[in-house]
PDB file of C-alpha atoms in Angstrom:
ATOM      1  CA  UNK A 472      16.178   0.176  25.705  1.00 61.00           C
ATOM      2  CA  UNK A 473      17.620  -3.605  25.637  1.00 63.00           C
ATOM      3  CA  UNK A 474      18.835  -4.047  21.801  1.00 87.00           C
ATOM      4  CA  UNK A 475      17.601  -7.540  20.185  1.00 93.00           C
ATOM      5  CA  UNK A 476      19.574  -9.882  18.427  1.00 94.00           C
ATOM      6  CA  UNK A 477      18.284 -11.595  15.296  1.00 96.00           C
ATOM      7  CA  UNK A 478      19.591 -14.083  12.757  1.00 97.00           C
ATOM      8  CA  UNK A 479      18.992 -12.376   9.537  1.00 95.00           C
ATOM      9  CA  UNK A 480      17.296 -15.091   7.683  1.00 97.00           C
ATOM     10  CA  UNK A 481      15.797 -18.327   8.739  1.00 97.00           C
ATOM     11  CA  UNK A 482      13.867 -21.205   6.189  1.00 97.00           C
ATOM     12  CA  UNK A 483      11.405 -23.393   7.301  1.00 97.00           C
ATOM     13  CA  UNK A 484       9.365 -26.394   5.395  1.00 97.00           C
ATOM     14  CA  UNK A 485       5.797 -25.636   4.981  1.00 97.00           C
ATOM     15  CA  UNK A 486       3.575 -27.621   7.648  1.00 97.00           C
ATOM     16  CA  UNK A 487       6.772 -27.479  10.098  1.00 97.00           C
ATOM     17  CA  UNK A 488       6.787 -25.932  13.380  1.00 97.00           C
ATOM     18  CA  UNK A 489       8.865 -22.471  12.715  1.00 98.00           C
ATOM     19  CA  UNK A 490      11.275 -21.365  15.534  1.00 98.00           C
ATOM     20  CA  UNK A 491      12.642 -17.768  15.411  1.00 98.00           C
ATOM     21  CA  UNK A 492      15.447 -16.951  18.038  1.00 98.00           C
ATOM     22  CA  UNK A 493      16.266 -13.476  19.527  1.00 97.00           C
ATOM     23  CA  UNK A 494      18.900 -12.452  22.227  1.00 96.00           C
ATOM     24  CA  UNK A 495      18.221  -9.721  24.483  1.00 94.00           C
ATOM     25  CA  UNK A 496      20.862  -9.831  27.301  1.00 93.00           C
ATOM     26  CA  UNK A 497      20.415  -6.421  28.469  1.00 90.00           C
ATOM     27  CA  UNK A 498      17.020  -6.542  29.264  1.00 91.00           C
ATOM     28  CA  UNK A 499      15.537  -5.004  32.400  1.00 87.00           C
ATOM     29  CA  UNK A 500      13.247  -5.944  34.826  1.00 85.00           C
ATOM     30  CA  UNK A 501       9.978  -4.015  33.307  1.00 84.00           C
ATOM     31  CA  UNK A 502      10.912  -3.997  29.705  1.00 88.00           C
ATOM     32  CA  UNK A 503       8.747  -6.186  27.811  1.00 90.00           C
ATOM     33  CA  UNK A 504       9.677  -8.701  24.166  1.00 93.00           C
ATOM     34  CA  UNK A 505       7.274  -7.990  21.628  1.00 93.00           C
ATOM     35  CA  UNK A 506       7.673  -9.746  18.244  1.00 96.00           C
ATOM     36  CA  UNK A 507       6.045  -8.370  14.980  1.00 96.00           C
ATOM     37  CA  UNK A 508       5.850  -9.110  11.522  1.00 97.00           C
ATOM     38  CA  UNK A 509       5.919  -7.668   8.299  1.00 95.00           C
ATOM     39  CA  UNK A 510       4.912  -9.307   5.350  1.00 94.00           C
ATOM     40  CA  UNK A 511       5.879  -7.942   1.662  1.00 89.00           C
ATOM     41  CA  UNK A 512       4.535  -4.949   0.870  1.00 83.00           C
ATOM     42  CA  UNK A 513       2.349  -4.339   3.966  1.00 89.00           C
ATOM     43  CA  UNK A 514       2.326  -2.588   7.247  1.00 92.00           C
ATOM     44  CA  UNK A 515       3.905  -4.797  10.570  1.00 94.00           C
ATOM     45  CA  UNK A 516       1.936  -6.737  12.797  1.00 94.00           C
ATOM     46  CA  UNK A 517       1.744  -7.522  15.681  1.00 93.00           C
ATOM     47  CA  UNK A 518       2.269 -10.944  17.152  1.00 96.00           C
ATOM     48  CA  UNK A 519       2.526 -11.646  20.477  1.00 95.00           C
ATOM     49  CA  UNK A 520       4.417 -10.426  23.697  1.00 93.00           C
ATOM     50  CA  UNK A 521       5.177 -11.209  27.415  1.00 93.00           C
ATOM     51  CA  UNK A 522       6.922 -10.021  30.356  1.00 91.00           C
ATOM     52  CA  UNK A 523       8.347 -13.289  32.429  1.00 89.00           C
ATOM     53  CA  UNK A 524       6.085 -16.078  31.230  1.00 84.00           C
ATOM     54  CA  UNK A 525       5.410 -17.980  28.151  1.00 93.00           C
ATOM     55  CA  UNK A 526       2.603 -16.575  26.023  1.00 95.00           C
ATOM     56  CA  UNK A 527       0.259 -18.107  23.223  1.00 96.00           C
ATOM     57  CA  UNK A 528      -2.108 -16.666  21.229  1.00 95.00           C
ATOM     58  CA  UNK A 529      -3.874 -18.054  17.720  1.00 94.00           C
ATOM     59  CA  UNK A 530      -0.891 -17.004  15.914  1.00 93.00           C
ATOM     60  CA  UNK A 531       1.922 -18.117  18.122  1.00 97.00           C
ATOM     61  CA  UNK A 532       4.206 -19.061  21.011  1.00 97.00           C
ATOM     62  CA  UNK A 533       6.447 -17.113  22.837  1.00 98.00           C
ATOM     63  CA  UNK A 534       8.828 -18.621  25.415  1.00 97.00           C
ATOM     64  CA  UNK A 535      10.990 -16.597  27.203  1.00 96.00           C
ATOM     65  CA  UNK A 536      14.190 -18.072  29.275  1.00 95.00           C
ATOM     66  CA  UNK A 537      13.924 -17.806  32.893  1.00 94.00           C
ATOM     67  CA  UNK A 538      16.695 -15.746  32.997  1.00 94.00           C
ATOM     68  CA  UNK A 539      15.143 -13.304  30.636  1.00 94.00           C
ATOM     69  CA  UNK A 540      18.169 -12.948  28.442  1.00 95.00           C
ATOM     70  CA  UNK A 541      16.469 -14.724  25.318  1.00 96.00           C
ATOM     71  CA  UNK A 542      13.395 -16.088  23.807  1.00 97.00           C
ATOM     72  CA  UNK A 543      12.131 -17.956  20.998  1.00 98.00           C
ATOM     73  CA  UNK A 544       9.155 -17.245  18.750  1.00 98.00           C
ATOM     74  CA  UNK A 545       7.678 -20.568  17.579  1.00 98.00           C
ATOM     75  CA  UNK A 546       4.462 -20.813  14.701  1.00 97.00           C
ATOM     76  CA  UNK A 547       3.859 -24.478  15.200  1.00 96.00           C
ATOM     77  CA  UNK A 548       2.703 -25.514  11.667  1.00 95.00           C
ATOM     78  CA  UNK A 549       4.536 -22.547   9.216  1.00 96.00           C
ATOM     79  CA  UNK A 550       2.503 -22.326   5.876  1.00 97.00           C
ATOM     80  CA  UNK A 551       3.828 -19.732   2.820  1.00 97.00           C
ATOM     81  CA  UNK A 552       1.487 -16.964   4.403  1.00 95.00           C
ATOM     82  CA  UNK A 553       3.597 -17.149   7.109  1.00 97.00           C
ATOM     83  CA  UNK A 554       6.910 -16.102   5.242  1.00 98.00           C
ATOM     84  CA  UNK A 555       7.721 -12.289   6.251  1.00 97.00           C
ATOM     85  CA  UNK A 556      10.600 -10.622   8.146  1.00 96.00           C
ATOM     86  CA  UNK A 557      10.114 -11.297  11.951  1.00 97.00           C
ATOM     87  CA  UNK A 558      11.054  -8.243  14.361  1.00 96.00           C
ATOM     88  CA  UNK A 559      11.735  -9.271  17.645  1.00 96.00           C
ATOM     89  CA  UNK A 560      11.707  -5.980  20.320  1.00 93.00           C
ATOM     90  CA  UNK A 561      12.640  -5.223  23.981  1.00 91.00           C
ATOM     91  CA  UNK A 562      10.803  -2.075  24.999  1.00 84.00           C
ATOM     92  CA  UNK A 563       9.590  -0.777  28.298  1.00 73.00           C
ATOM     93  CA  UNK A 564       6.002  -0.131  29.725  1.00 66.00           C
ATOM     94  CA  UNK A 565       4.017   2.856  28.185  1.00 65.00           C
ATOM     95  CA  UNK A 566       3.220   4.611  25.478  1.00 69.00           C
ATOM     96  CA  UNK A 567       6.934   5.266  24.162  1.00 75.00           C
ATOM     97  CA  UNK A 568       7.648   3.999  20.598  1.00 82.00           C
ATOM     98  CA  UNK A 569       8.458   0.701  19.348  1.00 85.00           C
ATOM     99  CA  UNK A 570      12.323   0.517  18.115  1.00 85.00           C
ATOM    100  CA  UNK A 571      12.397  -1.898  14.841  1.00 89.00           C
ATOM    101  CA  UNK A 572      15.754  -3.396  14.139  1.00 88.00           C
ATOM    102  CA  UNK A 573      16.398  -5.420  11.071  1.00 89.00           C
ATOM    103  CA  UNK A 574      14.864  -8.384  12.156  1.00 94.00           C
ATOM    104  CA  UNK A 575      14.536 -11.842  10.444  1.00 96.00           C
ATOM    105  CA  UNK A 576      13.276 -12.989   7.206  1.00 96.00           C
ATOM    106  CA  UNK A 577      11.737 -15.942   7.538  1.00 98.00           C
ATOM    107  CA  UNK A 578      11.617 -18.219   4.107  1.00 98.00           C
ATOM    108  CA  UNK A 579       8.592 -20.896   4.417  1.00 97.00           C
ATOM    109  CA  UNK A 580       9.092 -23.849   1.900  1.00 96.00           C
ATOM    110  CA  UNK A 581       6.891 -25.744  -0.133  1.00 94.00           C
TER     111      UNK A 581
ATOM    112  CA  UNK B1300     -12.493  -4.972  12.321  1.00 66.00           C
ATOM    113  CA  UNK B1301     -10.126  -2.032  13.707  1.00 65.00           C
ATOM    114  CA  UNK B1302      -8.257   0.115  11.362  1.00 91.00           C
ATOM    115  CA  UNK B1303      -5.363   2.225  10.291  1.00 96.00           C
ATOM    116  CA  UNK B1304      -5.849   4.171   6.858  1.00 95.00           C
ATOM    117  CA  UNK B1305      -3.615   6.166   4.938  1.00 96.00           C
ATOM    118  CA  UNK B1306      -3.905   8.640   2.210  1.00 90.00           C
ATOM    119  CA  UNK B1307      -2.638   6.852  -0.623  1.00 91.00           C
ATOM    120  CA  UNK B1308      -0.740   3.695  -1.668  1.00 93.00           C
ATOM    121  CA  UNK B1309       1.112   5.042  -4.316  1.00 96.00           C
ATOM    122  CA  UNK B1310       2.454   9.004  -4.395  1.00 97.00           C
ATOM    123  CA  UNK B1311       4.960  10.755  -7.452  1.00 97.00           C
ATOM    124  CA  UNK B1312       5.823  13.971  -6.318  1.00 97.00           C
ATOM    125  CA  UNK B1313       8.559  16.642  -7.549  1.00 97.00           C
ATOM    126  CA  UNK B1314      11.590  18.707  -5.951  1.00 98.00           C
ATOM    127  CA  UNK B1315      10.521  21.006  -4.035  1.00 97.00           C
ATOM    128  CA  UNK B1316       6.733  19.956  -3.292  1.00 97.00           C
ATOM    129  CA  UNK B1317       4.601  20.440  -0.173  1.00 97.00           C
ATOM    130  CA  UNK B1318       3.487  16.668   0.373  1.00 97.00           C
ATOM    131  CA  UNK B1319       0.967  15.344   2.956  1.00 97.00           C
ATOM    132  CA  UNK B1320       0.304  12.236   4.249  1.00 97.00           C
ATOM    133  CA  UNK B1321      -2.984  11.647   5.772  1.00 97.00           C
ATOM    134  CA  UNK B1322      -3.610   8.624   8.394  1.00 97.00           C
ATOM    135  CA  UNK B1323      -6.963   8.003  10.396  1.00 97.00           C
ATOM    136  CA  UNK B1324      -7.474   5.520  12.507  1.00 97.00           C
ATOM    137  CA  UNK B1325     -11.053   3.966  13.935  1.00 95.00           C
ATOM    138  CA  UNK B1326     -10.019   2.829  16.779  1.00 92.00           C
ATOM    139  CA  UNK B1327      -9.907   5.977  19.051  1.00 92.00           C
ATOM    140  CA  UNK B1328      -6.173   5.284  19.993  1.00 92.00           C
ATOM    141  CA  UNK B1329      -4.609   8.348  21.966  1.00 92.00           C
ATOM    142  CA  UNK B1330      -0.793   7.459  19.935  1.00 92.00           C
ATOM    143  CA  UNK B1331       0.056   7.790  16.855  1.00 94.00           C
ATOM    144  CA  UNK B1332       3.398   7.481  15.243  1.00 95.00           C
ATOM    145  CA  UNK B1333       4.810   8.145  11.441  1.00 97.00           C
ATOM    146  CA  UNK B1334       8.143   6.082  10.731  1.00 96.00           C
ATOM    147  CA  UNK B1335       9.376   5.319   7.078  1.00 96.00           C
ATOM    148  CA  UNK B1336      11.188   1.923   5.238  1.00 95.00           C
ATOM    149  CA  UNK B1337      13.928   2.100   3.439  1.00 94.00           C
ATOM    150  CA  UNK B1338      15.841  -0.854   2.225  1.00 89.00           C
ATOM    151  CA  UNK B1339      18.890  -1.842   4.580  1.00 83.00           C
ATOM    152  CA  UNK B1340      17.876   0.187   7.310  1.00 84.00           C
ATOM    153  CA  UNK B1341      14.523  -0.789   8.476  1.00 85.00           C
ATOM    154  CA  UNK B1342      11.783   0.961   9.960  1.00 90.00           C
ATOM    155  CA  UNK B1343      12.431   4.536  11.681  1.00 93.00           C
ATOM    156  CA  UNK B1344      10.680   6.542  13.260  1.00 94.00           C
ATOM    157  CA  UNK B1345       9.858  10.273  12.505  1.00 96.00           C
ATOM    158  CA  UNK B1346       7.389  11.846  14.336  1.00 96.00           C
ATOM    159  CA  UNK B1347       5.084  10.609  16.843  1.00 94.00           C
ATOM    160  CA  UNK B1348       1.815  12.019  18.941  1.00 95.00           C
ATOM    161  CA  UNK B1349       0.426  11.065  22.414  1.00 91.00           C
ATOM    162  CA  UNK B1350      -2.521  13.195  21.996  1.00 91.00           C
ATOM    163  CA  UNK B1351      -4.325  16.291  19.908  1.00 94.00           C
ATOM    164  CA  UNK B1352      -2.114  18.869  19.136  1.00 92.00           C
ATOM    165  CA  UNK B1353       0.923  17.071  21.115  1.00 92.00           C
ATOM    166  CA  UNK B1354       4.144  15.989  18.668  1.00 94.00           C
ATOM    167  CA  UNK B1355       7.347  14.058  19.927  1.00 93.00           C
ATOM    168  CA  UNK B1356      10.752  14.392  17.437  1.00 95.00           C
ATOM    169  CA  UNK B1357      11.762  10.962  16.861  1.00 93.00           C
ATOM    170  CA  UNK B1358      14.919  10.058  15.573  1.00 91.00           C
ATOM    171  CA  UNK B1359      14.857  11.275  11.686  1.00 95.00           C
ATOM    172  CA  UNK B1360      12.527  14.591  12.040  1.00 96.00           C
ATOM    173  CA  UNK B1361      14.466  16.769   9.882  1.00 96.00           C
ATOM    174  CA  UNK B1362      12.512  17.790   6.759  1.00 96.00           C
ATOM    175  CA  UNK B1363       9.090  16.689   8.220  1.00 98.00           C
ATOM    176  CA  UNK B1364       6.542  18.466  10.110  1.00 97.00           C
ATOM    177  CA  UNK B1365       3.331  16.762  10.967  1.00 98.00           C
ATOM    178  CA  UNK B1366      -0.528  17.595  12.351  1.00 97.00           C
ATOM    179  CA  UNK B1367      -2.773  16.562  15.125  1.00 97.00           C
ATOM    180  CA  UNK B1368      -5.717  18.630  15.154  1.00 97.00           C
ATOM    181  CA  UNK B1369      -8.219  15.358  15.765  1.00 97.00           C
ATOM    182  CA  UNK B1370      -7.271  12.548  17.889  1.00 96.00           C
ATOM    183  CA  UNK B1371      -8.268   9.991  14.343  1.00 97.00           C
ATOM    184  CA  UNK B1372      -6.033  12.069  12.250  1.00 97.00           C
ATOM    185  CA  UNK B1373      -2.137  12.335  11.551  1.00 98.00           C
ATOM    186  CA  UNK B1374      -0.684  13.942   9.331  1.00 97.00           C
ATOM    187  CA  UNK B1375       2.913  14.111   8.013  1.00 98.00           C
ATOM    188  CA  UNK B1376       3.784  17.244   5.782  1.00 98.00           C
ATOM    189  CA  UNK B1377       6.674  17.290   3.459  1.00 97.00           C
ATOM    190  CA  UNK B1378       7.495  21.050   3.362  1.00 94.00           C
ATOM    191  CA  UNK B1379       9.598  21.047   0.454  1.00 97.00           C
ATOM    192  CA  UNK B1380      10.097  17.440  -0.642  1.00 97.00           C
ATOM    193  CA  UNK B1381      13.539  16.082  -1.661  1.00 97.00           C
ATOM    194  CA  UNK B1382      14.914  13.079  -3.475  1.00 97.00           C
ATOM    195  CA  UNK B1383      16.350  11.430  -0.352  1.00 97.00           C
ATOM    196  CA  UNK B1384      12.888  11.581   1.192  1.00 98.00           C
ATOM    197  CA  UNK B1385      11.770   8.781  -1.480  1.00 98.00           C
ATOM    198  CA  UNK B1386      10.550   5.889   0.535  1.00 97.00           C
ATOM    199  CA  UNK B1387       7.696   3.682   2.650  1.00 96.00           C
ATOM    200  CA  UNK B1388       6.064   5.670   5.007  1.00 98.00           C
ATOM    201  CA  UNK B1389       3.890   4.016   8.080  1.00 97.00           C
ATOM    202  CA  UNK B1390       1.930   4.998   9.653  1.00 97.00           C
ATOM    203  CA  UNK B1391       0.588   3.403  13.090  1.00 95.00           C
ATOM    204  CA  UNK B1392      -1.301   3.877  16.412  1.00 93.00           C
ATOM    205  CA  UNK B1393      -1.627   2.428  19.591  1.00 90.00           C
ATOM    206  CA  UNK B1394      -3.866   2.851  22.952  1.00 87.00           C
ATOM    207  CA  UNK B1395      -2.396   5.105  25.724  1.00 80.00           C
ATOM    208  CA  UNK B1396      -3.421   3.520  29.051  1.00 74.00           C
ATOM    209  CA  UNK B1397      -1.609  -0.448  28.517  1.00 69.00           C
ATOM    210  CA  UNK B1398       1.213  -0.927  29.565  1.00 66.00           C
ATOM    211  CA  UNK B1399       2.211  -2.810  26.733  1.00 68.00           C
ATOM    212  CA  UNK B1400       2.773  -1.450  23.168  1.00 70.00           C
ATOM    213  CA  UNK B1401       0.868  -3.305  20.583  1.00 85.00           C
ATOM    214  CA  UNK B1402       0.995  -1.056  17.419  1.00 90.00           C
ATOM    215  CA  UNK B1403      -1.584  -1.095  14.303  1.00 92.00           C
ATOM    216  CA  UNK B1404      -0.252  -0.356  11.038  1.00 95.00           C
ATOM    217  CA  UNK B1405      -1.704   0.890   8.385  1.00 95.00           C
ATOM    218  CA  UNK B1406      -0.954  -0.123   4.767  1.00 93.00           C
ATOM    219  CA  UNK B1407       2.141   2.315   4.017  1.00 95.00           C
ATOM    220  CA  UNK B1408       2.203   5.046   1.515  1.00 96.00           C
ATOM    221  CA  UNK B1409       5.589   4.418  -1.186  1.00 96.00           C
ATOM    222  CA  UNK B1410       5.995   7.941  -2.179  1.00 97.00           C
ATOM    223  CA  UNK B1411       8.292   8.861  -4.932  1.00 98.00           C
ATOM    224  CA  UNK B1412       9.606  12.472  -5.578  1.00 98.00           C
ATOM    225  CA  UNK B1413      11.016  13.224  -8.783  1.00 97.00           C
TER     226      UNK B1413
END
């Protein structure tokens, strides 16, 4: 599987648009970028994912480059809910386990 | 509104124990995966499941055993529980026929052996 780079913490102002990085320059053709979240004291959760194209969902965006080697996580208006540690993750297609690195902790402002 | 459950929030156990985790999930998922938190080192996985009575080693097995005798149900068994098996556990499932991999959590168990 394609390992993810993350910067390990990030801070945002509340009501600003939040915009998490991750590398992935060994991806593969069928591997897919999934990005979670885990907020304090809970289980992960799921965000968003995509393939080759840019995704959005309620929660947030996901652009990916063209070249596939990166792609940015964006929650357009960040409140204090929001802060968590984001995992970004590069897995293939099936049922085979998710791989969690240390992701990044995202600090929302007041 | 689709669920993962587990056992407990809060476990103290001794040395030398036999602890069990339970997780059910309502969402009739075919996977099913146990990983535990520690500080530092993230989320790992320990056992996981693809279907009743079918277990995959993941990468930390050693000291845990685990159950699948109903496709809802997961269990993780702590034969003999140690100190250095203090920690989050997670549990989580997932449908088998996408082809993507979005995994429910439940709320975590933070078990604590003595």
């Amino acid at each position: 599987d394609a390992k993810t780079t993350q910067p390990p913490s990030m801070d945002c102002a509340e009501g600003r648009a939040a915009n998490l990085p991750c590398n992935h320059s060994t991806i593969s053709g069928n591997e897919y970028v999934y990005w979670y979240r885990q907020i304090h004291s809970q289980g992960p959760q799921y965000i968003i994912h995509g393939l080759k194209n840019n995704e959005t969902n309620e929660m947030a965006s996901l652009i990916i480059t063209e070249d596939r080697k990166s792609s940015t996580l964006t929650l357009p208006h960040a409140t204090l809910r929001d802060t968590a540690v984001y995992y970004c993750i590069v897995r293939g297609s099936g049922n085979t386990p998710l791989v969690f690195g240390k992701g990044t902790r995202l600090s929302v402002i007041a | 509104d689709v669920k993962v459950t587990q056992s407990s929030r809060y476990l103290v156990k001794r040395t030398g124990e036999k602890v069990f985790l339970e997780c059910v999930q309502d969402m009739d998922h075919e996977n099913m995966f146990w990983y535990r938190q520690d500080p530092g080192l993230g989320l790992r996985l320990i056992y996981f499941s693809y279907d009743v009575k079918m277990k995959e080693k993941g990468d930390i097995p050693e000291g845990y055993s685990v159950s699948r005798e109903k496709k809802e149900r997961f269990s993780l068994i702590l034969e003999s529980a140690s100190t250095n098996q203090t920690s989050m556990y997670l549990c989580a499932s997932s449908r088998g026929d996408r082809d993507y991999n979005e995994q429910f959590f439940g709320p975590g168990t933070r078990l604590t052996v003595l």
